[in-house]
CSV table of C-alpha atoms in Angstrom, one decimal:
chain,number,residue,atom,x,y,z
A,14,MET,CA,-7.2,31.6,-38.7
A,15,ILE,CA,-7.5,28.3,-35.7
A,16,GLU,CA,-8.8,29.3,-32.5
A,17,ARG,CA,-7.0,27.7,-29.6
A,18,PRO,CA,-8.8,26.5,-26.3
A,19,GLU,CA,-7.8,28.7,-23.4
A,20,SER,CA,-5.1,26.7,-21.1
A,21,VAL,CA,-7.2,24.9,-18.4
A,22,GLU,CA,-5.9,25.0,-14.3
A,23,PRO,CA,-5.3,21.5,-13.5
A,24,PRO,CA,-7.5,21.2,-10.9
A,25,LYS,CA,-6.6,21.8,-7.1
A,26,VAL,CA,-6.4,18.0,-5.4
A,27,ALA,CA,-5.9,16.8,-1.8
A,28,VAL,CA,-4.9,13.0,-1.0
A,29,PHE,CA,-5.5,12.3,2.4
A,30,PHE,CA,-4.1,8.5,3.9
A,31,VAL,CA,-6.0,8.2,6.5
A,32,GLY,CA,-4.9,5.5,9.1
A,33,ASN,CA,-3.0,4.5,12.3
A,34,LYS,CA,0.2,2.4,11.4
A,35,LEU,CA,-0.1,0.8,15.4
A,36,MET,CA,-3.1,-0.7,14.8
A,37,TYR,CA,-1.8,-3.4,11.8
A,38,ASP,CA,-4.2,-3.0,8.7
A,39,ASP,CA,-5.5,0.5,9.6
A,40,GLY,CA,-2.1,1.6,8.6
A,41,ALA,CA,-2.4,0.5,5.0
A,42,ALA,CA,-2.8,4.1,3.7
A,43,PRO,CA,-0.1,5.6,5.7
A,44,ALA,CA,1.8,2.6,4.3
A,45,LEU,CA,0.7,3.2,0.7
A,46,TYR,CA,1.6,7.2,1.6
A,47,GLU,CA,5.6,6.4,2.4
A,48,MET,CA,5.8,4.0,-1.0
A,49,ILE,CA,4.8,6.7,-2.7
A,50,ALA,CA,6.9,9.6,-1.1
A,51,GLU,CA,10.2,7.2,-1.6
A,52,ARG,CA,9.7,6.9,-5.4
A,53,LEU,CA,7.3,9.5,-6.9
A,54,ASP,CA,6.0,13.2,-7.2
A,55,PRO,CA,2.5,14.3,-7.0
A,56,ALA,CA,2.0,16.9,-9.7
A,57,PRO,CA,2.4,20.5,-8.6
A,58,SER,CA,-1.6,20.9,-7.9
A,59,VAL,CA,-1.8,17.9,-5.9
A,60,ARG,CA,-0.5,18.0,-2.4
A,61,LEU,CA,-0.3,14.0,-0.5
A,62,TYR,CA,-1.1,14.0,3.4
A,63,ASP,CA,-0.4,11.1,6.0
A,64,VAL,CA,-3.4,12.2,8.5
A,65,GLY,CA,-3.4,9.6,10.6
A,66,CYS,CA,-7.5,10.3,12.0
A,67,MET,CA,-9.8,12.8,9.9
A,68,THR,CA,-10.8,16.0,11.9
A,69,LEU,CA,-12.8,18.8,11.3
A,70,ASP,CA,-9.7,20.6,11.4
A,71,MET,CA,-9.7,19.6,7.8
A,72,LEU,CA,-12.3,22.0,6.7
A,73,PRO,CA,-10.0,24.5,4.7
A,74,TYR,CA,-8.8,22.0,2.4
A,75,VAL,CA,-12.6,21.6,1.2
A,76,GLU,CA,-12.6,25.3,0.5
A,77,GLU,CA,-9.2,25.5,-1.1
A,78,CYS,CA,-9.1,22.6,-3.2
A,79,ASP,CA,-11.2,21.0,-6.1
A,80,VAL,CA,-11.2,17.4,-5.2
A,81,LEU,CA,-10.9,15.8,-2.4
A,82,ILE,CA,-9.5,12.2,-2.4
A,83,THR,CA,-9.1,9.7,0.9
A,84,VAL,CA,-7.7,6.7,1.1
A,85,ASP,CA,-8.5,4.6,3.9
A,86,ALA,CA,-8.4,0.9,5.4
A,87,ALA,CA,-12.2,0.0,5.2
A,88,ASP,CA,-14.3,-3.3,6.6
A,89,ALA,CA,-17.1,-4.3,4.5
A,90,GLU,CA,-18.7,-7.6,5.7
A,91,GLY,CA,-18.4,-10.7,3.2
A,92,GLU,CA,-15.4,-9.0,1.5
A,93,GLU,CA,-12.4,-10.9,0.9
A,94,PRO,CA,-9.1,-9.0,2.7
A,95,GLY,CA,-7.2,-6.7,0.5
A,96,THR,CA,-10.7,-6.0,-1.8
A,97,VAL,CA,-9.9,-2.5,-3.3
A,98,PHE,CA,-13.2,-0.5,-3.4
A,99,ARG,CA,-13.7,3.2,-4.5
A,100,TYR,CA,-17.1,5.3,-3.4
A,101,ALA,CA,-18.4,8.3,-3.2
A,102,PRO,CA,-17.9,10.5,0.5
A,103,ASP,CA,-21.8,10.1,0.8
A,104,ASP,CA,-22.1,5.8,0.5
A,105,LEU,CA,-20.2,5.9,3.8
A,106,ALA,CA,-22.8,7.6,5.5
A,107,ARG,CA,-26.2,7.7,4.0
A,108,ILE,CA,-26.5,4.3,2.4
A,109,GLN,CA,-27.5,1.3,4.8
A,110,GLN,CA,-24.4,-1.3,5.3
A,111,ALA,CA,-21.9,0.8,3.2
A,112,LEU,CA,-18.5,0.8,3.4
A,113,PRO,CA,-17.8,1.9,6.8
A,114,SER,CA,-14.3,3.6,7.4
A,115,LEU,CA,-12.0,2.4,10.7
A,116,HIS,CA,-12.5,6.1,11.7
A,117,ASP,CA,-15.1,8.5,13.5
A,118,LEU,CA,-15.2,11.3,11.2
A,119,ARG,CA,-15.8,10.2,7.6
A,120,LEU,CA,-15.4,12.1,4.6
A,121,ALA,CA,-19.3,12.5,4.2
A,122,ASP,CA,-19.2,14.6,7.6
A,123,LEU,CA,-16.1,16.6,6.7
A,124,PHE,CA,-18.1,17.3,3.5
A,125,ASP,CA,-21.5,18.1,5.3
A,126,THR,CA,-20.0,20.3,7.9
A,127,ALA,CA,-17.7,22.1,4.3
A,128,ALA,CA,-21.0,22.8,3.1
A,129,LEU,CA,-23.1,24.4,5.6
A,130,LEU,CA,-19.5,27.2,5.6
A,131,GLY,CA,-20.3,27.3,1.8
A,132,TYR,CA,-17.6,25.1,0.8
A,133,ARG,CA,-17.7,22.8,-2.2
A,134,ALA,CA,-15.1,20.6,-3.2
A,135,GLN,CA,-15.5,16.5,-5.2
A,136,GLY,CA,-14.8,14.0,-2.9
A,137,VAL,CA,-13.4,10.2,-4.0
A,138,CYS,CA,-12.8,7.3,-1.3
A,139,PHE,CA,-10.6,4.7,-1.8
A,140,GLY,CA,-10.4,2.1,0.5
A,141,ILE,CA,-9.2,-1.4,1.1
A,142,GLN,CA,-10.5,-4.4,2.9
A,143,VAL,CA,-8.9,-5.5,6.2
A,144,GLU,CA,-8.0,-8.8,7.4
A,145,ASN,CA,-7.9,-8.1,11.2
A,146,ARG,CA,-10.8,-6.1,12.0
A,147,SER,CA,-10.6,-5.8,15.7
A,148,PRO,CA,-6.9,-5.8,16.8
A,149,SER,CA,-6.5,-6.8,20.4
A,150,SER,CA,-3.1,-5.2,20.7
A,151,MET,CA,-1.1,-2.7,18.8
A,152,ALA,CA,1.8,-3.3,16.6
A,153,ILE,CA,3.0,-1.9,13.4
A,154,GLY,CA,2.9,-3.9,10.3
A,155,LEU,CA,0.3,-5.1,7.3
A,156,THR,CA,-1.5,-8.8,7.2
A,157,PRO,CA,0.3,-10.3,3.7
A,158,SER,CA,-3.2,-9.9,2.1
A,159,VAL,CA,-3.3,-6.3,2.8
A,160,ARG,CA,0.0,-5.8,2.1
A,161,ALA,CA,0.1,-7.8,-1.2
A,162,ALA,CA,-2.9,-5.5,-2.5
A,163,LEU,CA,-0.8,-2.3,-2.0
A,164,PRO,CA,0.1,-2.1,-5.7
A,165,ARG,CA,-3.6,-2.2,-6.6
A,166,LEU,CA,-4.7,0.3,-4.3
A,167,PHE,CA,-2.0,2.3,-6.0
A,168,GLU,CA,-3.3,2.0,-9.3
A,169,ALA,CA,-6.7,2.9,-8.7
A,170,LEU,CA,-5.4,6.4,-6.9
A,171,SER,CA,-2.5,7.3,-9.8
A,172,THR,CA,-5.7,6.1,-12.5
A,173,GLU,CA,-7.9,8.4,-10.5
A,174,LEU,CA,-5.5,11.3,-10.7
A,175,ALA,CA,-4.6,10.7,-14.1
A,176,GLY,CA,-8.2,11.1,-15.1
A,177,LEU,CA,-7.7,14.5,-13.6
A,178,GLY,CA,-4.7,15.1,-15.4
A,179,VAL,CA,-2.4,15.5,-12.3
A,180,PRO,CA,-0.6,12.1,-12.7
A,181,PHE,CA,2.4,10.8,-10.7
A,182,VAL,CA,5.8,11.4,-11.7
A,183,ASP,CA,8.4,8.7,-11.4
A,184,ARG,CA,11.3,10.5,-10.0
A,185,ALA,CA,13.8,7.6,-11.6
A,186,THR,CA,12.6,8.5,-15.2
A,187,GLY,CA,10.4,11.5,-15.3
A,188,ARG,CA,7.8,9.1,-16.9
A,189,CYS,CA,4.4,10.1,-15.5
A,190,VAL,CA,2.6,6.9,-14.1
A,191,THR,CA,-0.7,5.8,-14.9
A,192,GLY,CA,-2.5,2.9,-13.7
A,193,PRO,CA,-0.5,-0.7,-13.0
A,194,LEU,CA,3.4,-0.5,-12.7
A,195,PRO,CA,5.9,-3.0,-13.8
A,196,GLU,CA,6.1,-5.9,-11.7
A,197,GLY,CA,9.0,-5.3,-8.5
A,198,PHE,CA,8.1,-1.8,-8.8
A,199,TRP,CA,7.9,-1.2,-4.9
A,200,GLU,CA,10.4,-3.9,-4.0
A,201,GLY,CA,12.4,-2.7,-1.2
A,202,SER,CA,9.6,-0.1,0.0
A,203,GLN,CA,9.3,0.4,3.6
A,204,GLY,CA,5.1,0.1,3.6
């Protein structure tokens, strides 16, 4: 008789899309969130959140989830606008000249606080290099280089989720979405 392995529960994942749509490229993650919401569904164990700015109100997600992913604008000295990064939460706060988030509370801070309370979750961060480091005025919209890089940012996120066994599903086809998408997939998206 062949023994079958017990079914493994898919990980509970929260994806935080962090950013302010009124500050040009800082709105890259919210724009990606909107694009995803138009065409794709997350796996049942994945929750997507357009959170604006990170706050300690997100502590319960660290308790409830196995994996927390943030998608955010980043500002790394000398990097080309639209460059997509993948890094651990600790990379932001602890390594000199790391990729700083444009927000005050970083995922590392959230994890440090959660650890003090005994919560554990794995963390992954995706960032996209901004073009306009310090916008002098508020306006909705992304610079062309950041807008053009949104499919690469999506590819990084979708590959991560697929690797965890919880891929996006295309509503139109019912197929799992992993990695690159066909040319023109996002055309017409509001992001």
